[in-house]
Tab-separated table of C-alpha atoms and ligand atoms in Angstrom:
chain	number	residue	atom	x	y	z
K	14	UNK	CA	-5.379	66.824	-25.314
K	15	UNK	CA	-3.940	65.207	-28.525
K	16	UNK	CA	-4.436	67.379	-31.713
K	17	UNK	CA	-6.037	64.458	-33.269
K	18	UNK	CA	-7.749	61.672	-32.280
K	19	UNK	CA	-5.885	59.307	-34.398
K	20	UNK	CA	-4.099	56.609	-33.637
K	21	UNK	CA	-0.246	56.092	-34.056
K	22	UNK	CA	1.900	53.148	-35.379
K	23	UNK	CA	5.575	53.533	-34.892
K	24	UNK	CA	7.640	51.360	-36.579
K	25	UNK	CA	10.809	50.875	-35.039
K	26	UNK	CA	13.521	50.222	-37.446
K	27	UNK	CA	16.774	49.711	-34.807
K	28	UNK	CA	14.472	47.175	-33.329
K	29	UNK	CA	13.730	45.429	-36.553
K	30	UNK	CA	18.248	45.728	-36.986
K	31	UNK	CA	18.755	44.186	-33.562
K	32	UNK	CA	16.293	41.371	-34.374
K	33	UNK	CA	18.257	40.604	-37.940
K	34	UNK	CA	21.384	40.569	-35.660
K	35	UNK	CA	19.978	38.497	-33.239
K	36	UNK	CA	18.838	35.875	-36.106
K	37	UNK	CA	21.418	36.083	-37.731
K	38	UNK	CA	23.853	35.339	-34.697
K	39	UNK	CA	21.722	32.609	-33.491
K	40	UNK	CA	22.142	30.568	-37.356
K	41	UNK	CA	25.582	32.132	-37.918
K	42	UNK	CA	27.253	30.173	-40.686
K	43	UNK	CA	24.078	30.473	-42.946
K	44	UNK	CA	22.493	33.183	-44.825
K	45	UNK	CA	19.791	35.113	-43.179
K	46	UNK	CA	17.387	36.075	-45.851
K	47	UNK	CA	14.493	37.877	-44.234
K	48	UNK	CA	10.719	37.275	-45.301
K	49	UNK	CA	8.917	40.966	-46.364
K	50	UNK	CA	5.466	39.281	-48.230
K	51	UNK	CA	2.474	40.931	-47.444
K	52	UNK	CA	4.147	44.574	-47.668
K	53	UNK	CA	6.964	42.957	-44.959
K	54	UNK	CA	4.093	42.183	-42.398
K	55	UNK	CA	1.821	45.053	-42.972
K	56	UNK	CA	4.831	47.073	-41.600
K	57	UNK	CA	6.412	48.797	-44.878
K	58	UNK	CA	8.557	46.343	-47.041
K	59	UNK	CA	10.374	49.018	-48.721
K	60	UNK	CA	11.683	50.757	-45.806
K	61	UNK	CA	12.504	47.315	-43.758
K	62	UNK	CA	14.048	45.960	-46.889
K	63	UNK	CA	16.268	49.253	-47.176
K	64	UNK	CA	17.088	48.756	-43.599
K	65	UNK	CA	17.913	45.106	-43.297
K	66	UNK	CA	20.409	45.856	-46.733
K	67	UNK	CA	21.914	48.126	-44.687
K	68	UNK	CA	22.408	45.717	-41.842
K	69	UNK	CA	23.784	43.133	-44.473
K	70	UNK	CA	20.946	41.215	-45.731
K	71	UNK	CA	21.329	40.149	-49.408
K	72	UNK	CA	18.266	37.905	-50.373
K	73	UNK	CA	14.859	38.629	-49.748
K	74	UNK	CA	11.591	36.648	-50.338
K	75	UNK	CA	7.814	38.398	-51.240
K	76	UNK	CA	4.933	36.218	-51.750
K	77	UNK	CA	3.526	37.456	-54.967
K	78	UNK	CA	5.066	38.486	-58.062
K	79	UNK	CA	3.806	42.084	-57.492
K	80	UNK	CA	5.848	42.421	-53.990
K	81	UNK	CA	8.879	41.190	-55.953
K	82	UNK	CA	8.105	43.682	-58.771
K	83	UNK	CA	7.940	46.812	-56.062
K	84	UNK	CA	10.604	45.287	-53.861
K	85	UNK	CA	12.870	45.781	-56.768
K	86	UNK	CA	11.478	48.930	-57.767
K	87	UNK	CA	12.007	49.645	-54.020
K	88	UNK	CA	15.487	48.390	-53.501
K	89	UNK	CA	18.091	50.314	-56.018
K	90	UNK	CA	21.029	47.793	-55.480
K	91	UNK	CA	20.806	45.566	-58.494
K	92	UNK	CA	22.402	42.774	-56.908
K	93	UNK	CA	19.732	42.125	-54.024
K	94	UNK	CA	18.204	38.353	-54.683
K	95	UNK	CA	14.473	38.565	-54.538
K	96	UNK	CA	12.526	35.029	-54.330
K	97	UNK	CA	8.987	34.739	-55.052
K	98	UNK	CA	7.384	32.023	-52.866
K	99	UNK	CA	4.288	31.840	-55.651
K	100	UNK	CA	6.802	31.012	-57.886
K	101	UNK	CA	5.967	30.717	-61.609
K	102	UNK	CA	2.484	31.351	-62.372
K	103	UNK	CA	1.992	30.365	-66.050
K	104	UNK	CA	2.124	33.663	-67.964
K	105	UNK	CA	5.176	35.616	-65.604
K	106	UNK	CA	8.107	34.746	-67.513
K	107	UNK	CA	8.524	38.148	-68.706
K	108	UNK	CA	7.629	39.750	-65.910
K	109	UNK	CA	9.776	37.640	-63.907
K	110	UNK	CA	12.466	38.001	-65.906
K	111	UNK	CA	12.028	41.765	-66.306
K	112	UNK	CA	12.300	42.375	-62.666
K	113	UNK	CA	15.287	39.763	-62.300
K	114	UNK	CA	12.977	38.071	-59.611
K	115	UNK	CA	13.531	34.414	-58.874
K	116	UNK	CA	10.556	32.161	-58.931
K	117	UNK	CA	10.113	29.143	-56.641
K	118	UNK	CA	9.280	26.231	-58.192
K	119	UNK	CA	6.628	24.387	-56.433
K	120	UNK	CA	5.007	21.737	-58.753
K	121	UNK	CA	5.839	19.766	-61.785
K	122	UNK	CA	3.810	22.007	-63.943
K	123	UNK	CA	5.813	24.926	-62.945
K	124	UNK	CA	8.875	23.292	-63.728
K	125	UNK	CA	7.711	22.144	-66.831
K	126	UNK	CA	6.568	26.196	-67.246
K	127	UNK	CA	9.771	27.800	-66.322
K	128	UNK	CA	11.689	25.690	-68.251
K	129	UNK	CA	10.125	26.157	-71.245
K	130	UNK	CA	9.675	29.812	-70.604
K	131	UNK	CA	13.755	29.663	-70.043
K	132	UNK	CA	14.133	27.377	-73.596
K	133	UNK	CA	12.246	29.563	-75.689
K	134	UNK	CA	14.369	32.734	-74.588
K	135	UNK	CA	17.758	30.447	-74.420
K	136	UNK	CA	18.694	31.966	-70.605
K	137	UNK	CA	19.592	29.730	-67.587
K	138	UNK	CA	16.502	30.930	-65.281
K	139	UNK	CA	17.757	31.136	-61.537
K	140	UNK	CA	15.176	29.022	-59.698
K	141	UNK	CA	14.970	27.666	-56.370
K	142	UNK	CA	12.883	24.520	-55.967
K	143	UNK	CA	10.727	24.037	-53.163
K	144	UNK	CA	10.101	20.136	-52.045
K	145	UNK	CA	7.258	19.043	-49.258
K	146	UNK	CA	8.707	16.999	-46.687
K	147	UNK	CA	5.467	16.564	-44.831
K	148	UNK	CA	4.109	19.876	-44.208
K	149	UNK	CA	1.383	18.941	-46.813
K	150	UNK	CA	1.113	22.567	-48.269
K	151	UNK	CA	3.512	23.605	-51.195
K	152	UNK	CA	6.387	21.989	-52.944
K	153	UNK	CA	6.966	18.645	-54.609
K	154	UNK	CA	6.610	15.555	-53.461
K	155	UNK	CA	9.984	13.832	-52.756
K	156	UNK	CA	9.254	11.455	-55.111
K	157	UNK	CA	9.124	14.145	-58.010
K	158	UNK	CA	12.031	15.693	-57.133
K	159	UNK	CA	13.758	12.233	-57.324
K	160	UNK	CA	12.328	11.991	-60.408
K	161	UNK	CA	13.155	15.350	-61.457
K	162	UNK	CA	16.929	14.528	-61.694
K	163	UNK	CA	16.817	11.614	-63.977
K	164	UNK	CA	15.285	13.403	-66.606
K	165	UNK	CA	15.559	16.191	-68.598
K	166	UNK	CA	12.836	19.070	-67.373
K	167	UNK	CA	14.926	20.879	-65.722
K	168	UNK	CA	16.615	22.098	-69.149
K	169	UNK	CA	16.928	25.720	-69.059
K	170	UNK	CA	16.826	26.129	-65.126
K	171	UNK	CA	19.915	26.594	-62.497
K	172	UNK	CA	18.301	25.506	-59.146
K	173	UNK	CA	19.885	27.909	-57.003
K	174	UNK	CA	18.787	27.157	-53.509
K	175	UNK	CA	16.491	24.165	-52.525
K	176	UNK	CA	14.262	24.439	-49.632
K	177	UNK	CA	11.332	23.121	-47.812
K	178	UNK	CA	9.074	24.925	-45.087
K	179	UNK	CA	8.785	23.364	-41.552
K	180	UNK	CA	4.954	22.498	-40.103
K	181	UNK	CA	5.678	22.499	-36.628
K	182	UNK	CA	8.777	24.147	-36.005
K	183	UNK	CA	7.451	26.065	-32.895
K	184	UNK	CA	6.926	23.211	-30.805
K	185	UNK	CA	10.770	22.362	-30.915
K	186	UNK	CA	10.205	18.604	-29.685
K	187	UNK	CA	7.681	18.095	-31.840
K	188	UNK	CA	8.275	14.620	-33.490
K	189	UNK	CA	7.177	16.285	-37.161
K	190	UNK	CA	10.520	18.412	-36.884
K	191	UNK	CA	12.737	15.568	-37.083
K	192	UNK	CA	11.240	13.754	-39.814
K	193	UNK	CA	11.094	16.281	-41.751
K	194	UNK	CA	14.432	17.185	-41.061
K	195	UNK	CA	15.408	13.959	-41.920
K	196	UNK	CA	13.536	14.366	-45.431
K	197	UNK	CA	15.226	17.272	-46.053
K	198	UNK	CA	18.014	15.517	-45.702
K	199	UNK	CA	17.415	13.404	-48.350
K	200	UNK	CA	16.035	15.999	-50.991
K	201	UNK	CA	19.487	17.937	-50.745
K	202	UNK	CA	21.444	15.020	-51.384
K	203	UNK	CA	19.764	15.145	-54.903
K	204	UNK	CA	20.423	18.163	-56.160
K	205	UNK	CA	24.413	18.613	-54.498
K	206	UNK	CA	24.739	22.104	-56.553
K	207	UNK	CA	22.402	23.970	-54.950
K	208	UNK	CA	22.312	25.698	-51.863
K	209	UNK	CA	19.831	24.335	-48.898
K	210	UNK	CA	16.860	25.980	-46.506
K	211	UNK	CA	14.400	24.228	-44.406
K	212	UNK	CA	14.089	27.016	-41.584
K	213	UNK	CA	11.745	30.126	-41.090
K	214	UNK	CA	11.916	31.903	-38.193
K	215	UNK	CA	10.953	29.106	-35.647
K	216	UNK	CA	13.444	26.527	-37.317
K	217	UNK	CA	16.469	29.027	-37.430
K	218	UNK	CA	15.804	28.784	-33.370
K	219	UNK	CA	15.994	24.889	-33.426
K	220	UNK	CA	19.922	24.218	-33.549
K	221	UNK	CA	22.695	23.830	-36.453
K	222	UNK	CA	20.597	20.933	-37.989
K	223	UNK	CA	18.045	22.996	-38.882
K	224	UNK	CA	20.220	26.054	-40.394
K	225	UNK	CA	21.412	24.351	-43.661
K	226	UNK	CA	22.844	27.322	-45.821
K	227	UNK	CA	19.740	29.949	-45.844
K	228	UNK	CA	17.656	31.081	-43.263
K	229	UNK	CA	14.557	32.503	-44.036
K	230	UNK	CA	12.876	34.595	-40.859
K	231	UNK	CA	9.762	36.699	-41.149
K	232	UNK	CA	7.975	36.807	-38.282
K	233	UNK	CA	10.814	37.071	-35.505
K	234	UNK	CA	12.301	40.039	-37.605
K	235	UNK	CA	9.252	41.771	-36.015
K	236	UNK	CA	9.183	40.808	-32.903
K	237	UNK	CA	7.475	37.433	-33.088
K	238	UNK	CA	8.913	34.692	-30.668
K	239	UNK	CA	10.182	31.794	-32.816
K	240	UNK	CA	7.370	29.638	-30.042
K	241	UNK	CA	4.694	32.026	-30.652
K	242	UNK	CA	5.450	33.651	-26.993
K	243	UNK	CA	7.466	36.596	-26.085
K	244	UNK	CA	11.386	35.699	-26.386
K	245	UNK	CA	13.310	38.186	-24.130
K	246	UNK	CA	15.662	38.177	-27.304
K	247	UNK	CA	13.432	40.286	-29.348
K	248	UNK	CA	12.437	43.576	-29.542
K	249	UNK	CA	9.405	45.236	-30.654
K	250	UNK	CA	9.345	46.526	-33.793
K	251	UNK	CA	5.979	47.464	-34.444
K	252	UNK	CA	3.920	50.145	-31.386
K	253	UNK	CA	0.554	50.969	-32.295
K	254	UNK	CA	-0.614	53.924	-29.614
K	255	UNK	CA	-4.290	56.114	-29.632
K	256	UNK	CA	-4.978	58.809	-27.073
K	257	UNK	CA	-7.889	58.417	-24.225
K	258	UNK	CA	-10.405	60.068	-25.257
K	259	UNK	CA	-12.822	59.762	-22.597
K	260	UNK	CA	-13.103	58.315	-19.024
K	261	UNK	CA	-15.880	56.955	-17.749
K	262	UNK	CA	-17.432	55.494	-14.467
K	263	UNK	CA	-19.191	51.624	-14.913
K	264	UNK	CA	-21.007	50.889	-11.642
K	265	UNK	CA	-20.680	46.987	-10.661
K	266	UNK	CA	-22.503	44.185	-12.967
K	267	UNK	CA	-23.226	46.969	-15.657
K	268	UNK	CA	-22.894	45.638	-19.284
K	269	UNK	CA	-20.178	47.685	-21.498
K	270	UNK	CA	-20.505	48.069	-25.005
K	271	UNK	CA	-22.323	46.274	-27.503
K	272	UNK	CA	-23.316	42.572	-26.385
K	273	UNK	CA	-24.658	40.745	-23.454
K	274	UNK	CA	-21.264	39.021	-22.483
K	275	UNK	CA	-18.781	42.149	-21.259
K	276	UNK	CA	-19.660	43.363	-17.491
K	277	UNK	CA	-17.243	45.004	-15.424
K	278	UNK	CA	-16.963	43.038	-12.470
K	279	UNK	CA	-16.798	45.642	-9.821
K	280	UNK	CA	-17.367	49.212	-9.887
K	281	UNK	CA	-14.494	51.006	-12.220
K	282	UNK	CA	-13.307	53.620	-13.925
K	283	UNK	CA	-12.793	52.895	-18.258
K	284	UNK	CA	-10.777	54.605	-20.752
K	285	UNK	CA	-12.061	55.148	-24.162
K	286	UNK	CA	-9.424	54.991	-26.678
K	287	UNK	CA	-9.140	56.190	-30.159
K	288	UNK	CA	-8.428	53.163	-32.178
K	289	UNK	CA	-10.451	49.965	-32.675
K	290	UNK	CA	-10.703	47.034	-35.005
K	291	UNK	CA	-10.581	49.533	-38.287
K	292	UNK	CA	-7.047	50.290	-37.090
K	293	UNK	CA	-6.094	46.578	-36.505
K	294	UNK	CA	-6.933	45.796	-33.002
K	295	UNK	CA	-8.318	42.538	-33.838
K	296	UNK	CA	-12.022	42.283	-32.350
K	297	UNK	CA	-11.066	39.083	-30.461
K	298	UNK	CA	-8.496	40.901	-27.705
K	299	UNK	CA	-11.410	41.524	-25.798
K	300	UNK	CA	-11.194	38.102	-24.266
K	301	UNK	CA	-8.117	38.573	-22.761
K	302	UNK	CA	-6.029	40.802	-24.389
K	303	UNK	CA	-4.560	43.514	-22.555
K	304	UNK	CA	-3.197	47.293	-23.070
K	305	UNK	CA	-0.997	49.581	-21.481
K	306	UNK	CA	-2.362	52.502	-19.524
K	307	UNK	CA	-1.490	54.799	-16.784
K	308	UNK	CA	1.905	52.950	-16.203
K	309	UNK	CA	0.321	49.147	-16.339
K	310	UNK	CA	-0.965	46.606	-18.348
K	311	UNK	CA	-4.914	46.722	-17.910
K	312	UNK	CA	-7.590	44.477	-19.335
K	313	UNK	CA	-9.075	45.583	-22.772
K	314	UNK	CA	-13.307	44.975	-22.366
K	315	UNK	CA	-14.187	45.566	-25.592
K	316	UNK	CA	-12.738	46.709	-29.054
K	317	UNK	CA	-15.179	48.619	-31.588
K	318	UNK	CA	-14.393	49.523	-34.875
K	319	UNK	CA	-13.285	52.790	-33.528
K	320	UNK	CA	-12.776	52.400	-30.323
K	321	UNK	CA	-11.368	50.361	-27.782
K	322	UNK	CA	-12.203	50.606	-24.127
K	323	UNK	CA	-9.726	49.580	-21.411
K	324	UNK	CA	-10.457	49.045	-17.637
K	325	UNK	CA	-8.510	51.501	-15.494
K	326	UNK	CA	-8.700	50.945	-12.281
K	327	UNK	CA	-7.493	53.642	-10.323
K	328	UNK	CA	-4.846	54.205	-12.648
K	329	UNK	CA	-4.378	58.348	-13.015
K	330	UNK	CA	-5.047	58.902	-16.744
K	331	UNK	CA	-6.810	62.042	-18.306
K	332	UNK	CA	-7.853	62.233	-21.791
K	333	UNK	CA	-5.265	62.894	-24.605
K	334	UNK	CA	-3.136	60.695	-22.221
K	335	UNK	CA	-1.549	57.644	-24.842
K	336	UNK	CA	-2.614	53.857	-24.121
K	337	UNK	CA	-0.557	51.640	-26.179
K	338	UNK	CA	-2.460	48.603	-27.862
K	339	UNK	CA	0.795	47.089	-29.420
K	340	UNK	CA	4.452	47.174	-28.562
K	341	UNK	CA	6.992	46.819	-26.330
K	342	UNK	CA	4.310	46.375	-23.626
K	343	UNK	CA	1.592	45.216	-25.148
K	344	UNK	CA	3.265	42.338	-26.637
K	345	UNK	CA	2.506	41.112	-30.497
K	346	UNK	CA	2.837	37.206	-28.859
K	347	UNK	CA	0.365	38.285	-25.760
K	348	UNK	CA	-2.389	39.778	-27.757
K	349	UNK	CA	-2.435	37.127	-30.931
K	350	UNK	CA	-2.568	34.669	-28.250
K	351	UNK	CA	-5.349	36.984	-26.499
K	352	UNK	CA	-6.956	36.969	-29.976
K	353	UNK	CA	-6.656	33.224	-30.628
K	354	UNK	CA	-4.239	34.288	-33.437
K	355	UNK	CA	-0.202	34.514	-34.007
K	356	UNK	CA	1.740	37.158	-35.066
K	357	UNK	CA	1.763	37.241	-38.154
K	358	UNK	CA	-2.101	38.469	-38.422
K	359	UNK	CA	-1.665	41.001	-35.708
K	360	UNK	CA	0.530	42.702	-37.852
K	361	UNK	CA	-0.930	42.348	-41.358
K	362	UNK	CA	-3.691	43.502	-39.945
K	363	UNK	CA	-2.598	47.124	-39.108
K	364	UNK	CA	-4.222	49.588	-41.459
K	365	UNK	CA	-2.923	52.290	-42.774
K	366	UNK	CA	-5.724	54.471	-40.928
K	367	UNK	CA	-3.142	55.044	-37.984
K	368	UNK	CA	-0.712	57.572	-38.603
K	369	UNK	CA	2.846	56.123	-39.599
K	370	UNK	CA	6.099	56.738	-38.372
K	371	UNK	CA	9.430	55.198	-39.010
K	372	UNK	CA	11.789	55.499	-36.121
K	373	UNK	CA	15.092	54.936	-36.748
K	374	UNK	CA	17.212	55.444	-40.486
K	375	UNK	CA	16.582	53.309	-43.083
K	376	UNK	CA	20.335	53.294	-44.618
K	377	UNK	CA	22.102	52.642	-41.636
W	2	LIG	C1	6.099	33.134	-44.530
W	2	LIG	C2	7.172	32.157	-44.785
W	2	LIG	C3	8.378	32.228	-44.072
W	2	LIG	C4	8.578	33.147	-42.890
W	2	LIG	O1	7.850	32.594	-41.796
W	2	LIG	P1	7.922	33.233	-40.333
W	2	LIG	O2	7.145	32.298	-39.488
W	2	LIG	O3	7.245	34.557	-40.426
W	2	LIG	O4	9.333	33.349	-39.969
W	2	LIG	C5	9.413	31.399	-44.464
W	2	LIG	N1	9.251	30.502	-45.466
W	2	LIG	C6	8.090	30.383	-46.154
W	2	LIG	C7	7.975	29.369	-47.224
W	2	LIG	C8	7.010	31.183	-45.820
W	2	LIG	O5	5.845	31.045	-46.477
């Protein structure tokens, strides 16, 4: 039996290196600059940012102002480049500034913000300037950025890097891909100076077009295919394990759980397992998601807050026996899919109830 009934997510840190190689070897000739918002996908940013320094990786982007803040607090070198994707939110100049973050610039009012912010304390604010080429989401409109360069409000402000964020790069022939490539195009031609990005982790996967000068991966880091299926390429980063705690015999037809919906189909045997939605199984899995018990992968029927229970067959299990719900078997592409989800919110979901461990160094 387990000494505790909790559940266990490993975080794999080699795997997470091998995936930056892989990235990185697949848009050689630009910079791969990994994504760690949301605490670097629920998994830890500070110790997959130390890691992916020590595999080479120089620029980093959070999401909010606060991830930059403990990013840098997190990260001793100096020199590491840390983007915020929020950019600048009226009121963070100092803030900004104090953590030597670098904002994105998404609208005209936070150009016209940063740049007044970067007047009034006579600096040249590093800024990178985010342009919409028909995701519809953040950025400025092409026309603005034309605009942008025939006037003065960009006084105070050295765009750095511009960049624009793809809406359907995982469907590779999608037709949105090229026209918005093709808009890109046109945006960088504006502002020659500054480096270029248009790619995330599904457009560093699309061919040279797509790589520009900065890649900017999150999700395949982790283990995320670039077309929201398994890629071979990847390794699991991210293994999320709880013992059996019970097994149990369902006769034919009987109901499991809470619900009308979930029978077992024929007579079986089920395995009770220690971790559930409040661990970051999402609820959802149960229609079709699968786990890994007794040497296979075997259908999940239902998954409680606490506990998940998983069809065994006549797999040989006995309790304290591990089933894992995530990882190198039960794969992050295979059970957002299972949950109607991707990736990403498989893994921002894990909670910090499951016990962590790092595998791996985090200084190579
Ligand atoms: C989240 C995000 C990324 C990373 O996306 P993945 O799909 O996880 O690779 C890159 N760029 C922007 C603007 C983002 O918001």
């Amino acid at each position: 039996m387990a000494p505790s009934s909790r559940a266990t997510l490993s975080i794999d840190l080699d795997a997470l290196a091998h995936n930056y190689h892989v990235i990185a070897a697949e848009a050689a000739g630009a910079e791969t600059a990994p994504v760690v918002k949301a605490d670097g996908y629920g998994l830890g940013a500070a110790p997959v940012a130390r890691r992916l320094w020590a595999e080479g990786a120089r620029t980093f982007f959070v999401a909010r102002l606060e991830e930059g803040e403990a990013l840098r607090a997190a990260i001793a070198q100096r020199s590491a480049r840390i983007i915020v994707l929020d950019g600048f939110v009226p009121g963070s100049g100092p803030r900004l500034a104090a953590a030597a973050l670098t904002p994105v610039l998404n609208s005209l009012d936070q150009v016209a913000a940063a740049s007044q912010f970067a007047r009034a304390a006579s600096v040249a604010l590093p800024c990178v300037l985010q342009v919409d080429t028909g995701m519809n989401r953040q950025g400025l409109g092409r026309d603005q950025a034309a605009a942008l360069t025939q006037s003065d409000r960009l006084a105070g402000l050295e765009i750095e890097l511009v960049m624009s964020h793809l809406g359907s790069g995982a469907i590779p022939d999608h037709v949105r891909n090229t026209q918005q490539l093709a808009a890109f195009q046109a945006v960088r031609a504006l502002f020659p100076q500054a480096r270029a990005s248009l790619a995330a982790s599904a457009g560093a996967f699309l061919g040279p077009d797509y790589r520009f000068d900065l890649v900017r991966p999150g999700i395949s880091l982790f283990g995320g295919g670039p077309q929201e299926r398994p890629d071979p390429r990847l390794r699991a980063v991210a293994r999320l394990e709880a013992p059996i705690l019970d097994i149990r015999h369902v006769g034919a037809g009987e109901l499991i759980g809470y619900g009308t919906t979930i029978a077992a189909e024929q007579a079986t045997r089920v395995a009770l397992v220690g971790a559930g939605y409040a661990d970051g199984v999402i609820r959802a899995t149960r229609r079709g998601g699968q786990a890994w018990a007794a040497g296979a992968l075997r259908r999940l029927y239902i998954v409680d807050m606490d506990l998940t229970v998983v069809d065994l067959g006549d797999g040989l299990a006995r309790p304290g026996d591990m089933v894992e719900l995530l990882g190198p078997h039960a794969l992050l592409d295979d059970q957002a899919q299972a949950a109607g989800s991707i990736a990403h919110e498989c893994l921002v979901r894990l909670s910090n109830r499951a016990r962590r461990l790092y595998l791996g160094a985090e200084a190579a």
